[in-house]
Coordinates of C-alpha atoms in Angstrom, one line a residue:
X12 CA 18.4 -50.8 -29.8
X13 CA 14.9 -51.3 -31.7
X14 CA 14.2 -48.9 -34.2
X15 CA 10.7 -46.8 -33.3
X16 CA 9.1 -48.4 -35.8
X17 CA 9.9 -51.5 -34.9
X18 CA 8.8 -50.5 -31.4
X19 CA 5.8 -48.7 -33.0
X20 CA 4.5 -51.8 -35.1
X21 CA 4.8 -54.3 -32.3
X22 CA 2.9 -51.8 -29.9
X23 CA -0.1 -52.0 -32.4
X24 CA 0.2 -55.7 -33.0
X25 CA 0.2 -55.9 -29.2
X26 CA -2.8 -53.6 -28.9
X27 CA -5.3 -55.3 -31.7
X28 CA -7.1 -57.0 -28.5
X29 CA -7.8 -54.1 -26.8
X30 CA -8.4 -51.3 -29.8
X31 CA -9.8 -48.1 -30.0
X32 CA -13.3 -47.0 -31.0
X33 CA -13.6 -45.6 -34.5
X34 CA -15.5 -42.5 -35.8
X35 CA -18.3 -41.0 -33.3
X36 CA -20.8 -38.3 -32.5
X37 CA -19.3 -34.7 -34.7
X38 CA -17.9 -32.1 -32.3
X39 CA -17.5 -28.9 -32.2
X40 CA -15.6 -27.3 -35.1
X41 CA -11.5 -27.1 -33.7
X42 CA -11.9 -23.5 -34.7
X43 CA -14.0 -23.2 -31.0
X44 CA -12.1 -25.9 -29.0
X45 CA -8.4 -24.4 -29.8
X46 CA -6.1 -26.6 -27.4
X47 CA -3.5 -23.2 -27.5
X48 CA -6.4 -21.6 -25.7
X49 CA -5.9 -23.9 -22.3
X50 CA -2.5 -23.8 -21.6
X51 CA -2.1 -28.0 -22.1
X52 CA 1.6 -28.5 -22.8
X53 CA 1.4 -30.1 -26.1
X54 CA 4.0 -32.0 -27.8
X55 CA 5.0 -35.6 -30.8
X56 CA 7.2 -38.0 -30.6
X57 CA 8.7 -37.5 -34.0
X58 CA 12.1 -39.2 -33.5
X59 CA 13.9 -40.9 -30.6
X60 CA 17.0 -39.3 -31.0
X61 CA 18.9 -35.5 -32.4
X62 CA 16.4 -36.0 -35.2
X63 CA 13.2 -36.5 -32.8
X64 CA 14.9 -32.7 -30.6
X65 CA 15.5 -30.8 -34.5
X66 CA 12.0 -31.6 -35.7
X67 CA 10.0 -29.7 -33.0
X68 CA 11.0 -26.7 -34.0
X69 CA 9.9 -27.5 -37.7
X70 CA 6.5 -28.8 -36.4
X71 CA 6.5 -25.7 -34.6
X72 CA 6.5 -23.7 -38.1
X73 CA 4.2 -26.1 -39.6
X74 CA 1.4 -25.5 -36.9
X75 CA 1.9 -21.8 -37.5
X76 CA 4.0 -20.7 -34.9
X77 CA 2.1 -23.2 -31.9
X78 CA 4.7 -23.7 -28.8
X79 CA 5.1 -27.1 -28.9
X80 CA 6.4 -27.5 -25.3
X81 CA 7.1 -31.6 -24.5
X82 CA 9.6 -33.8 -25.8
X83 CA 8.9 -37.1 -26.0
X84 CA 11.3 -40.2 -26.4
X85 CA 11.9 -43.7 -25.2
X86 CA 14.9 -45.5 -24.1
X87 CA 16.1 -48.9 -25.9
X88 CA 14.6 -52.0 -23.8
X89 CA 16.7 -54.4 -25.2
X90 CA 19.8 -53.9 -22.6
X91 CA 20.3 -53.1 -19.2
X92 CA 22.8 -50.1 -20.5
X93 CA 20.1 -48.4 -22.5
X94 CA 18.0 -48.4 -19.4
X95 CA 20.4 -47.0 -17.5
X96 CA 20.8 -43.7 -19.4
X97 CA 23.8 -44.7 -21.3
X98 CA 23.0 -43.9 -24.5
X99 CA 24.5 -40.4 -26.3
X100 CA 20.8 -38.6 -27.9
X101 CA 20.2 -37.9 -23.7
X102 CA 22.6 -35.4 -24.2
X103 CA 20.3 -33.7 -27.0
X104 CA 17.2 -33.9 -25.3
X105 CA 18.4 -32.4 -21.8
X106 CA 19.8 -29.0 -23.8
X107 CA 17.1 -28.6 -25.3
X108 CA 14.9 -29.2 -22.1
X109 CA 17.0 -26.8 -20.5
X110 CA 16.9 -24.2 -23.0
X111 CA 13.4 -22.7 -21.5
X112 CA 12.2 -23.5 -18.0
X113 CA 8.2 -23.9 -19.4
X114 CA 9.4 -27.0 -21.4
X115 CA 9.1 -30.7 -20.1
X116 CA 11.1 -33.9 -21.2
X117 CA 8.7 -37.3 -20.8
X118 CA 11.2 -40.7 -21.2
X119 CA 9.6 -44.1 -21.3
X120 CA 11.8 -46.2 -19.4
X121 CA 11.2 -49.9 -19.6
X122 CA 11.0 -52.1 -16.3
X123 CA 13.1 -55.5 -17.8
X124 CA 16.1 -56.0 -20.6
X125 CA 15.0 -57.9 -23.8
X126 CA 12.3 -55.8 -23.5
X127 CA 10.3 -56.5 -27.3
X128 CA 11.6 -59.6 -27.6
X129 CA 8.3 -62.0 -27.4
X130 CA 9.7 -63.4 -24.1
X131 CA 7.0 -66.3 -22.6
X132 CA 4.6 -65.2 -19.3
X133 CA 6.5 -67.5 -17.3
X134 CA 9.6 -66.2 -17.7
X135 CA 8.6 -62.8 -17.3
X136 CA 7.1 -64.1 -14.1
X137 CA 10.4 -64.8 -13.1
X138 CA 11.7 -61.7 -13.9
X139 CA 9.3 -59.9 -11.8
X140 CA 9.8 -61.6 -8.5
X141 CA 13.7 -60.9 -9.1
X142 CA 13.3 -57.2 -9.8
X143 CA 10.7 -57.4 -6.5
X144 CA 13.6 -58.4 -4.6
X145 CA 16.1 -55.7 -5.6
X146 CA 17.8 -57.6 -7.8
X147 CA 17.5 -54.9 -10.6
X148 CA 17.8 -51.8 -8.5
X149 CA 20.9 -50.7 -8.8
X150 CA 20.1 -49.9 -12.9
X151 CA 17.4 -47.3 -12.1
X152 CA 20.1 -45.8 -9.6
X153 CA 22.4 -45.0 -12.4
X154 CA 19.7 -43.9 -14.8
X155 CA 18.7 -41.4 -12.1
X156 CA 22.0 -40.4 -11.1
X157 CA 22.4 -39.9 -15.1
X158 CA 19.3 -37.8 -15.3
X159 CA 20.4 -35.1 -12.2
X160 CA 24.1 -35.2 -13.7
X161 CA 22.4 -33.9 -17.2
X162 CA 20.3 -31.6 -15.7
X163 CA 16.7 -32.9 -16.3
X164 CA 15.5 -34.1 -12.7
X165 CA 12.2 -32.8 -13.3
X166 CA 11.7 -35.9 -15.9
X167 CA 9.1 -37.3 -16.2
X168 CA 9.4 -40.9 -16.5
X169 CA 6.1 -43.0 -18.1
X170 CA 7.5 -46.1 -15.8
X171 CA 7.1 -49.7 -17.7
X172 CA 4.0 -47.8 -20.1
X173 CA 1.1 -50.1 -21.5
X174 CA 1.7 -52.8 -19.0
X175 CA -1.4 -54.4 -18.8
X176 CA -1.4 -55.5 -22.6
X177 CA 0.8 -58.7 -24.0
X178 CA 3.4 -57.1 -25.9
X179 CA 6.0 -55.9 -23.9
X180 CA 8.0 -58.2 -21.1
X181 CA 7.3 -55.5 -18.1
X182 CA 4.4 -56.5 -18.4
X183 CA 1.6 -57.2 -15.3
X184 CA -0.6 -60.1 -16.3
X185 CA 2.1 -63.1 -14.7
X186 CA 2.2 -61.6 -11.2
X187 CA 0.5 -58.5 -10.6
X188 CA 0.9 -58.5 -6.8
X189 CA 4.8 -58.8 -7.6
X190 CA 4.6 -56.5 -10.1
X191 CA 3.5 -53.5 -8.0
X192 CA 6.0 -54.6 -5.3
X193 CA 8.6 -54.4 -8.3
X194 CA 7.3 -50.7 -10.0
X195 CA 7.1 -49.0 -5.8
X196 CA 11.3 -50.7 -5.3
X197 CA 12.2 -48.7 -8.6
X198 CA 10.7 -45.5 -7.7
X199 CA 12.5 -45.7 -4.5
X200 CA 15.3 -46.2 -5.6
X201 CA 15.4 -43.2 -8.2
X202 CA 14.1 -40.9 -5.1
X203 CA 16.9 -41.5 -3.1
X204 CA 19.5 -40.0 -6.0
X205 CA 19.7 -36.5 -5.1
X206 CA 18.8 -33.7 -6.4
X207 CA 16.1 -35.8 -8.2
X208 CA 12.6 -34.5 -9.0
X209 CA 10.5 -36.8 -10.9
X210 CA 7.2 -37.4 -11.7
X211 CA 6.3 -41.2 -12.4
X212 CA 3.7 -41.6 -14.7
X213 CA 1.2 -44.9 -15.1
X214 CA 0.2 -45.6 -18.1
X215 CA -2.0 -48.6 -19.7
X216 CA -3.6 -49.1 -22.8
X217 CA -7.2 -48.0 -22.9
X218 CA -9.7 -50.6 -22.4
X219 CA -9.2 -53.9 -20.8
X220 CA -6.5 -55.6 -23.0
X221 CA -4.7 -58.8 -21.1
X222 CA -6.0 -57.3 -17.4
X223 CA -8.3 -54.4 -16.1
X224 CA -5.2 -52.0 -15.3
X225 CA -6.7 -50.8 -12.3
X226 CA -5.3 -54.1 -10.7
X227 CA -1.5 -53.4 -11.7
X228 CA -2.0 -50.0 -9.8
X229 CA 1.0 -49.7 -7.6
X230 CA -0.4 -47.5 -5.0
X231 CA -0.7 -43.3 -5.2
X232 CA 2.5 -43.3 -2.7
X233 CA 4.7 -44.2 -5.9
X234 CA 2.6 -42.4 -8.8
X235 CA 2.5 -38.7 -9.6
X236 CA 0.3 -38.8 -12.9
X237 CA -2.4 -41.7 -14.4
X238 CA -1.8 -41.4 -18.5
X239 CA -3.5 -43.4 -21.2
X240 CA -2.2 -44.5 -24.5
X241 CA -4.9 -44.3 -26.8
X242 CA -5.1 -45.1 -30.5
X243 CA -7.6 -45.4 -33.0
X244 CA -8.7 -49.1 -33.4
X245 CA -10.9 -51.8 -31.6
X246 CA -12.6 -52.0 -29.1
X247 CA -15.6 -49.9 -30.1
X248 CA -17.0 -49.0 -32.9
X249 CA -17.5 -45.4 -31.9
X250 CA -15.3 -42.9 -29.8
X251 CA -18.1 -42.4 -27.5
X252 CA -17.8 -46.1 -27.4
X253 CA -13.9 -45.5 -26.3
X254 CA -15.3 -43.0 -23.6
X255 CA -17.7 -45.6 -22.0
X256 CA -16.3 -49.0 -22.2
X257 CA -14.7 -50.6 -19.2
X258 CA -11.5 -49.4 -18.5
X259 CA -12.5 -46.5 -21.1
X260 CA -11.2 -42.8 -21.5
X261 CA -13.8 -42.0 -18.8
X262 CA -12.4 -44.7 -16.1
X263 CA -9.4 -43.3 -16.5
X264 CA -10.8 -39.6 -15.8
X265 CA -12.7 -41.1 -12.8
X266 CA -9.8 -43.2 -11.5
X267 CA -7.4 -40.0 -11.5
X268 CA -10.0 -38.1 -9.9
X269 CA -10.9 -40.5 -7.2
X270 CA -7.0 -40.5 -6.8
X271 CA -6.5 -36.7 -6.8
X272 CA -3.7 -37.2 -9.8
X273 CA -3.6 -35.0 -13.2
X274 CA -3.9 -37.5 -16.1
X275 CA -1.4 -37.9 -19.3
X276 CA -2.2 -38.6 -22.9
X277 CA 1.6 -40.0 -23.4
X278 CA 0.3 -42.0 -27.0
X279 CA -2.2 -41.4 -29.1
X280 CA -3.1 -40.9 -32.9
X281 CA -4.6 -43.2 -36.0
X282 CA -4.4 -46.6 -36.4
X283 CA -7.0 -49.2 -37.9
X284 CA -9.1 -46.9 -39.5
X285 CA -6.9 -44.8 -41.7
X286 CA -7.6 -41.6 -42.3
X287 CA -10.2 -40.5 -39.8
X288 CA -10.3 -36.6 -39.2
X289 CA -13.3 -37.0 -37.0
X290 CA -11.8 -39.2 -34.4
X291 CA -8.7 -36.4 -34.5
X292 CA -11.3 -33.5 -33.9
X293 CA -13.2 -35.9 -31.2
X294 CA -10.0 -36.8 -29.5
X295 CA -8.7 -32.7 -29.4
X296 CA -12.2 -32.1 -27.7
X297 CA -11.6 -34.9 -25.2
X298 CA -8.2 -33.3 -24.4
X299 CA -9.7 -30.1 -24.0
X300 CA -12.2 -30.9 -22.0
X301 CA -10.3 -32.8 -19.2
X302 CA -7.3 -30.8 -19.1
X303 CA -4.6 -33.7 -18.2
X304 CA -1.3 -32.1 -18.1
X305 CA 0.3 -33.0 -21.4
X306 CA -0.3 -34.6 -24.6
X307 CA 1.9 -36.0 -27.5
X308 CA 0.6 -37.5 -30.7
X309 CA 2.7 -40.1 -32.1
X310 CA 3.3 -38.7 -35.4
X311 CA 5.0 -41.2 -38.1
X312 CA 2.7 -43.6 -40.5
X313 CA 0.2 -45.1 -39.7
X314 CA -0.6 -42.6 -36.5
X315 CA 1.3 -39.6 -37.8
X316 CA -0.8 -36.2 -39.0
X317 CA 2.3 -34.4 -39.7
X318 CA 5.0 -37.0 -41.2
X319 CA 2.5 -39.2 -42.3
X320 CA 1.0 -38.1 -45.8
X321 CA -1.2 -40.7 -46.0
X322 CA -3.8 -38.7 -43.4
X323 CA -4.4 -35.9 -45.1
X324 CA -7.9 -35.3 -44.1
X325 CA -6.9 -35.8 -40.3
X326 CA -3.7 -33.8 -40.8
X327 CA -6.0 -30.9 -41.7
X328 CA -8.2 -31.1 -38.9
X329 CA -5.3 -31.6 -36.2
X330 CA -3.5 -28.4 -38.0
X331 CA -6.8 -26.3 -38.2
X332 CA -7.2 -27.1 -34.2
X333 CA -3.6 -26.9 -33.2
X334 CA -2.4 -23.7 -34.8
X335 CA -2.4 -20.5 -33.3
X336 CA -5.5 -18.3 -33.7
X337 CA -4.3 -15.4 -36.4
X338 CA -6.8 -12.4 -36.0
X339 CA -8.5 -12.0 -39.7
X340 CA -9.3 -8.2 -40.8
X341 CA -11.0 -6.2 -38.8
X342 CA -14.2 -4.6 -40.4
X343 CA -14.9 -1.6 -39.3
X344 CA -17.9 -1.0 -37.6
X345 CA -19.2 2.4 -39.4
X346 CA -20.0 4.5 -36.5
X347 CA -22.8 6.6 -36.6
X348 CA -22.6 9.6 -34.9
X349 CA -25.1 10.6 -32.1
X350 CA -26.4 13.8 -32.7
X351 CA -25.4 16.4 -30.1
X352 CA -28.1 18.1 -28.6
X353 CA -26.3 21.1 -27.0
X354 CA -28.0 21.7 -23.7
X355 CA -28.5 25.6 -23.2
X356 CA -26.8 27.5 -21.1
X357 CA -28.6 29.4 -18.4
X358 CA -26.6 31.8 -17.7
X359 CA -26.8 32.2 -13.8
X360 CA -27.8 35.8 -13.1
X361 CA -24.6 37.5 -11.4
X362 CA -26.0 40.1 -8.9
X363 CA -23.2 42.2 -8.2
X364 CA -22.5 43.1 -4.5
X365 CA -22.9 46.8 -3.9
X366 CA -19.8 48.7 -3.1
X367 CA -20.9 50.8 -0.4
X368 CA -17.8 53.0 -0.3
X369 CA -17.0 53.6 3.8
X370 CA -17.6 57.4 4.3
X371 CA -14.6 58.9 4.9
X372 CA -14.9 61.5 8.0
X373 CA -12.0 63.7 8.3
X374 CA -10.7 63.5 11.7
X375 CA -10.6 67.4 12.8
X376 CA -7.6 68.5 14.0
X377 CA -7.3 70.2 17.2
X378 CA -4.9 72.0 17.9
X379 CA -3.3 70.7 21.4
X380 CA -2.6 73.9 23.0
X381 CA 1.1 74.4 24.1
X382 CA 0.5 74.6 28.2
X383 CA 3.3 73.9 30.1
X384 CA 3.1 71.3 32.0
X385 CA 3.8 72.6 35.8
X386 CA 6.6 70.7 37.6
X387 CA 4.6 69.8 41.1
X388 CA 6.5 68.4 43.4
X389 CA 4.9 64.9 44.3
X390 CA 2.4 65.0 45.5
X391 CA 0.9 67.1 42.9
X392 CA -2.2 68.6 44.8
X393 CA -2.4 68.2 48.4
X394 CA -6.1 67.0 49.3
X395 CA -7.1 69.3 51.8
X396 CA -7.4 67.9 55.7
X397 CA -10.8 69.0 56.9
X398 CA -10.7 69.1 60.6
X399 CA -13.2 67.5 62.6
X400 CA -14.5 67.5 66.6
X401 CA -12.4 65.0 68.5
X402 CA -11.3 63.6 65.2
X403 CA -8.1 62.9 63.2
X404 CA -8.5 65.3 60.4
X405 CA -10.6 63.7 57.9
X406 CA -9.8 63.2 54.7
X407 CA -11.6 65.4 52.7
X408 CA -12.0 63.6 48.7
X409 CA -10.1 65.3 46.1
X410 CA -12.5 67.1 43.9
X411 CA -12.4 66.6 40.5
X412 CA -11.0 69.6 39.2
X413 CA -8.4 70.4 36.6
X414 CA -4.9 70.4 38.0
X415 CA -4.0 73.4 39.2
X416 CA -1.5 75.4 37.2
X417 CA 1.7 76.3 38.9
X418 CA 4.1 77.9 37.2
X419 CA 6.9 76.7 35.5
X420 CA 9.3 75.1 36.7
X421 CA 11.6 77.5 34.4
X422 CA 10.5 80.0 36.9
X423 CA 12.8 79.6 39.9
X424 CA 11.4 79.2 43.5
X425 CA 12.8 81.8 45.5
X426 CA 15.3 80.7 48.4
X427 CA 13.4 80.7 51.2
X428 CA 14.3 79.1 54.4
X429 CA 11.9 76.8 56.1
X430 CA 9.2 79.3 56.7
X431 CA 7.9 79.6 60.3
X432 CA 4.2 79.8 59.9
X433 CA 3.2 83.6 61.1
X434 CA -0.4 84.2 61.1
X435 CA -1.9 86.0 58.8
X436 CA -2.5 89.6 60.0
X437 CA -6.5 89.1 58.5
X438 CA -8.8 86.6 59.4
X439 CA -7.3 83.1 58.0
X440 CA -9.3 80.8 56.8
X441 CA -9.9 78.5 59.7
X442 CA -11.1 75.5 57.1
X443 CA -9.5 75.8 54.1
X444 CA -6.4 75.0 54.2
X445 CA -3.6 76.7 51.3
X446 CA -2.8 73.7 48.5
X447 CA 0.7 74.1 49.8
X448 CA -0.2 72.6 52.8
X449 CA 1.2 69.1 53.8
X450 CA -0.8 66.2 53.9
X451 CA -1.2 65.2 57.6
X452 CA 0.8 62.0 58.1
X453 CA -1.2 58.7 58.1
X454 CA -0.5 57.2 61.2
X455 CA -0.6 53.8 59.5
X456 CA 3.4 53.5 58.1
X457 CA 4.2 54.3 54.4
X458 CA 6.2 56.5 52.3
X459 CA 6.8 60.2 54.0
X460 CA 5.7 62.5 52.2
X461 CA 7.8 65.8 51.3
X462 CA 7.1 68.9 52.6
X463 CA 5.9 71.1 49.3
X464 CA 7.8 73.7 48.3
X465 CA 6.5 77.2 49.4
X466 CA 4.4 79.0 46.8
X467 CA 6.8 81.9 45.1
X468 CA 3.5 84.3 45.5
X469 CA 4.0 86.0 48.3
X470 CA 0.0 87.0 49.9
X471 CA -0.2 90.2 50.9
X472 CA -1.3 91.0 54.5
X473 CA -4.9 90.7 55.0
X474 CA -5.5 88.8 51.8
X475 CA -5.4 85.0 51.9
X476 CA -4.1 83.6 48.7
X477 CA -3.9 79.6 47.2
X478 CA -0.1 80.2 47.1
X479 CA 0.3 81.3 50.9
X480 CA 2.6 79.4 52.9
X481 CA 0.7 77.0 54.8
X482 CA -0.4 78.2 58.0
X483 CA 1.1 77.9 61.5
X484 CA 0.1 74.7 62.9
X485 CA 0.0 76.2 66.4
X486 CA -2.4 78.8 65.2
X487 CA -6.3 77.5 66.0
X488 CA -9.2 78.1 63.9
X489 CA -11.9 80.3 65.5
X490 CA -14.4 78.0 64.5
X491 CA -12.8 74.5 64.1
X492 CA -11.6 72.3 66.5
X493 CA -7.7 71.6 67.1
X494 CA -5.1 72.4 65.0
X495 CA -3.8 69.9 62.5
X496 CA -0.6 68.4 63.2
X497 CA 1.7 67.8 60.5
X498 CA 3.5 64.4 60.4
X499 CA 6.5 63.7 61.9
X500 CA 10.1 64.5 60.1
X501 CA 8.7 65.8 56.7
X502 CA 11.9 66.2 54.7
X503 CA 11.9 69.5 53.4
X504 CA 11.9 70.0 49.6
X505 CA 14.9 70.5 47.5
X506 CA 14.6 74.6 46.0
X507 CA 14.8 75.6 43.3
X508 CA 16.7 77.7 41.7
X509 CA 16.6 81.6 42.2
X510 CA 14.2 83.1 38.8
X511 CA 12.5 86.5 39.3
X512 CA 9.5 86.2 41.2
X513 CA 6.3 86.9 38.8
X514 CA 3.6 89.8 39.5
X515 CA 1.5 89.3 42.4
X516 CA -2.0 87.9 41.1
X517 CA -5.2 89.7 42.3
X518 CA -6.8 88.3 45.2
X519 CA -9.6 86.2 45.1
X520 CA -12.6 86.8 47.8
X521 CA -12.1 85.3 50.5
X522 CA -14.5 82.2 50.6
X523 CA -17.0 82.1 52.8
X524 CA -17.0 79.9 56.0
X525 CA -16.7 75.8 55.5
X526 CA -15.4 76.3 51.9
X527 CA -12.4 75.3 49.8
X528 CA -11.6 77.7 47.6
X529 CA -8.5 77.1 45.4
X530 CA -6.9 79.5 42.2
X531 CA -4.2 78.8 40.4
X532 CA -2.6 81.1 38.2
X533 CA -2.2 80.2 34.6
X534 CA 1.4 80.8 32.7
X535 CA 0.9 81.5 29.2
X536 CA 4.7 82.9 28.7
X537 CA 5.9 86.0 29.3
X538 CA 4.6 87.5 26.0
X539 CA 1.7 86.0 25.9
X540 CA 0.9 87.2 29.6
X541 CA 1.6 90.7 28.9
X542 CA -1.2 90.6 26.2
X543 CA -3.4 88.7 27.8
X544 CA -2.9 90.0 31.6
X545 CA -2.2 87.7 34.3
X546 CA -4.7 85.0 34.8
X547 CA -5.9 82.2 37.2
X548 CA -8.6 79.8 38.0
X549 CA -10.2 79.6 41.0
X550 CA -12.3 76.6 42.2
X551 CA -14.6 76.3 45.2
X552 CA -15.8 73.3 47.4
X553 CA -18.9 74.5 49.5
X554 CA -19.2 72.8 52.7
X555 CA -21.9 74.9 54.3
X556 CA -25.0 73.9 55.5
X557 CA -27.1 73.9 52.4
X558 CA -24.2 71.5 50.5
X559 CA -25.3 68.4 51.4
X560 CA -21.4 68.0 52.4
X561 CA -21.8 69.7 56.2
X562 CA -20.4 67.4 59.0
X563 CA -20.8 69.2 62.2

C-alpha cells in the first residue's frame, strides 16, 4: 500500500495540466462567512489510518471546539485485497463513525489494482472493457459486504475520484463509453449486498485536465452526489478565474443543479502558490455560498493549514473562519430611565345608593273571637223552596248571609221521634219555610239528602220560630199554591245525645207576607250568656211587591 504522500505527490504531479487559479477578488472577512454557521459537515484527511481517526479530535481542539463531523480516508489501489476492504484501520474508522449518528465516513475506493503505478492508456483500455464485462465484480461485492458487516452502510464512497486527469489507471480518457458501462456494473453490484446504503460520489479534477468530465458521467441512475477536487495551482491565474473556466467551480454547481444532486468538495487546499490566505478565505466563501454537503481539506504539506507549518498565513485565516464564534464581553448598554409621568387619578365619584329602610307596619292583631263553630248537619243551611203556580218549587238563591249559629253540638239534641208535622195553632208562614226544612228532592238523581235534625227550640203555640220543626207537608198555604213535597226516602238523621234543652229565645215578628225571615240564636257559653242574655240574629229576604224579587 502507497503511503498518502506518495499518493498525495503523484495526485499533484498528475494535476499540473489542469491547475487551480491563484489569488483573486478579497472576500468578505471569515469573521461574517463562519462555515459553523450553515450546518456543512466539515471535516481533513489527516491520516489514512488509527492516526488519520485520533487526530480529529485534536483538530477539533485546535479549531476551538468546531465539530468536525467527516472522516476522510482512501483505500490502497495497489491490490485487489485493499479494495476489497481487507485492510485492519476499517475497523477504526467504522467505531468511530458509529460513535454519533450526525457523523459521516467518505472512502475513496479505486476502480483497478496497480492503481499509481504509471500503467500505459492502452492497457488501461484493456482493463476497462474487462471490468465492463463483470470481470471485476465480485471485489466490490466483498468490499460492500465488508462495509454492512462493520456497520458503515451509509458510506459514502468517492468511486474511481479524479478520473478524468492522467494519473491514476481508473482513469476515463482510453474508453469513456466503456468506462461508464464499468463505474454503473460496480455500483450494482455493491446495491445488491444487503443492508447497504451508499451514496456514490463523482468526482473529477476541476477544469478540463486529460477530458471535459462531463463526458465520463455515468448517468444520475448510478450517482448520488457530483464532488470536485480542487487545489490551488494552474489553470487560472485568479480564483474567479477557477469559478469561470470550462469545466470550472461554477460547471460543476450548474451540472449538479441541472442534475438535481448535492455537490462534494472531497479535496481541496494549497498547492503551487504557497502560502496563499486569500485563496483559503475565497475558497471558505465558495463553500458557503453553495452549500454542497461536505467538505475536507487535505491537510499535510504542501496543502495542509493545520499540519503543515509552512502556511502560516493561510492557517490563520482557515482557523479564524473555522472556529466557533466565542461571544466577547458584553458592554452594557447604560439604560436611561424614562421618566414616569404618573397619570392622576380621577377618583370616580361613588354616589352612594340611598338605603330607604322598608317601613315596618305592625300587623295589628285581632283577636279571633272564640265562637264555636256549630255542628250542622250537612247540609248546613237548607236554601229555602219558594213555591210557585204550577211549578216545581223553585229554587230560591241562598242569600249571602252569615251562617246561622246553631248551638253546639256539646248541647245534646233532644230524643225526639220523627216528628209528624202538626200545624201550627197561629197563622204559619205559608212562604217561608223553617231552615230545618228539607230540601225538596231534585228529580234529577244524586246524593239523598238527610233529613235535618229537628231544632231543640221548641216554638211556642202561636209564635213561629227559625227552629220550628218543619211544617206538615199536607198542610197548604193560604196564599201559595201546592204544598211542597219532600223527596222520597230521606234517611232520617242520627240524634244526638240527650243535653238539657237551653231557654226558649224570644220570638221574632212574624214576617210579613212573601218574606224569609231567619234568626239564629248565638251561644256564647253558659257564663257568658247569663251576662250577656240570650241572643240571636235574625235575617230577612223580602219578596214583596216593591223587592224587585216578586214572581207572581
Amino acid at each position: 500500500m502507497p503511503r498518502p504522500r506518495r499518493r498525495l505527490v503523484s495526485t499533484c504531479i498528475g494535476s499540473v495540466t489542469a491547475g487551480l487559479l491563484a489569488t483573486g477578488a478579497a472576500l468578505a472577512a471569515p469573521e461574517e462567512n463562519r462555515a459553523e454557521d450553515s450546518g456543512i459537515a466539515m471535516g481533513a484527511y489527516l491520516d489514512y489510518g488509527p492516526n488519520g481517526v485520533a487526530r480529529i479530535r485534536q483538530l477539533s481542539r485546535w479549531l476551538g471546539g468546531k465539530d468536525i463531523r467527516v472522516g476522510h480516508t482512501y483505500l490502497p489501489g495497489d491490490q485487489w485485497a485493499g479494495i476489497e476492504g481487507r485492510v485492519s484501520f476499517l475497523e477504526d474508522w467504522a467505531r468511530w463513525r458509529r460513535a454519533d449518528d450526525d457523523r459521516m465516513f467518505v472512502l475513496n475506493v479505486p476502480m483497478q489494482a496497480r492503481n499509481e503505478e504509471r500503467v500505459s492508456d492502452q492497457q488501461v483500455g484493456r482493463l476497462i472493457r474487462a471490468g465492463a464485462q463483470g470481470l471485476y465484480d465480485e471485489h466490490f461485492r466483498r468490499l460492500a459486504e465488508r462495509l454492512v458487516s462493520l456497520g458503515v452502510p451509509d458510506t459514502v464512497i468517492v468511486l474511481g475520484w479524479e478520473m478524468n486527469g492522467v494519473t491514476y489507471t481508473h482513469r476515463c480518457r482510453p474508453d469513456p463509453a466503456n468506462w461508464k458501462v464499468y463505474w454503473r456494473r460496480i455500483v450494482d453490484v455493491m446495491r445488491t449486498v444487503p443492508g447497504q446504503k451508499f451514496k456514490f460520489d463523482f468526482a473529477p479534477n476541476r477544469g478540463t485536465d486529460a477530458i471535459g468530465w462531463t463526458k465520463c458521467y455515468p448517468g444520475d441512475d448510478h450517482v448520488d452526489i457530483i464532488g470536485m477536487d480542487s487545489y490551488d495551482q494552474d489553470p487560472g491565474q485568479t480564483f474567479d478565474d477557477q469559478i469561470s473556466q470550462p469545466y470550472g467551480l461554477q460547471k460543476h454547481v450548474d451540472f449538479a443543479r441541472a442534475h438535481r444532486k448535492a455537490i462534494s468538495y472531497p479535496e481541496w487546499g494549497l498547492f503551487r502558490r504557497g502560502d496563499n490566505p486569500e485563496y483559503v478565505r475565497r475558497m471558505l466563501g465558495w463553500i458557503e455560498q453553495n452549500k454542497p454537503l461536505y467538505h475536507t481539506i487535505t491537510d499535510y504539506c504542501p496543502h495542509g493549514v493545520w499540519q503543515c507549518k509552512q502556511n502560516p498565513q493561510s492557517s490563520k485565516v482557515f482557523r479564524s473562519a473555522m472556529t466557533p464564534a466565542v461571544p466577547g464581553p458584553v458592554t452594557p448598554t447604560p439604560v436611561v430611565p424614562t421618566p414616569v409621568v404618573p397619570t392622576p387619578v380621577v377618583p370616580t365619584p361613588v354616589v352612594p345608593t340611598p338605603v330607604v329602610p322598608t317601613p315596618q307596619v305592625p300587623t295589628p292583631e285581632v283577636p279571633t273571637p272564640q265562637v264555636p263553630t256549630p255542628q250542622v248537619p250537612t247540609p248546613a243551611v237548607p236554601t229555602p223552596q219558594v213555591p210557585t203556580p204550577a211549578v216545581p218549587t223553585p229554587q230560591v238563591p241562598t242569600p249571602q248571609v252569615p251562617t246561622p249559629q246553631v248551638p253546639t253540638p256539646a248541647v245534646p239534641t233532644p230524643q225526639v221521634p220523627t216528628p209528624l208535622p202538626e200545624p201550627s195553632t197561629a197563622e204559619p208562614s205559608p212562604v217561608v219555610p223553617s231552615p230545618e226544612v228539607p230540601t225538596p228532592v231534585d228529580p234529577s238523581p244524586g246524593p239523598l239528602e238527610p233529613e235535618p235534625e229537628p231544632s231543640p227550640e221548641v216554638p211556642e203555640p202561636g209564635t213561629p220560630s227559625p227552629e220550628v220543626p218543619k211544617p206538615s207537608p199536607a198542610a197548604p198555604s193560604p196564599v201559595g199554591p201546592a204544598p211542597v213535597t219532600p223527596g222520597p226516602a230521606v234517611p232520617k238523621p242520627e240524634p244526638t245525645p240527650t243535653r238539657p234543652l237551653p231557654q226558649p229565645q224570644p220570638q221574632p215578628q212574624q214576617p210579613p207576607l212573601n218574606s224569609m225571615q231567619w234568626c239564629v240564636p248565638i251561644n256564647f257559653g253558659e257564663w257568658l250568656s247569663k251576662l250577656v242574655g240570650k241572643q240571636s240574629v235574625c235575617v230577612k229576604i223580602d219578596l214583596g211587591e216593591g223587592s224587585g224579587f216578586w214572581p207572581f
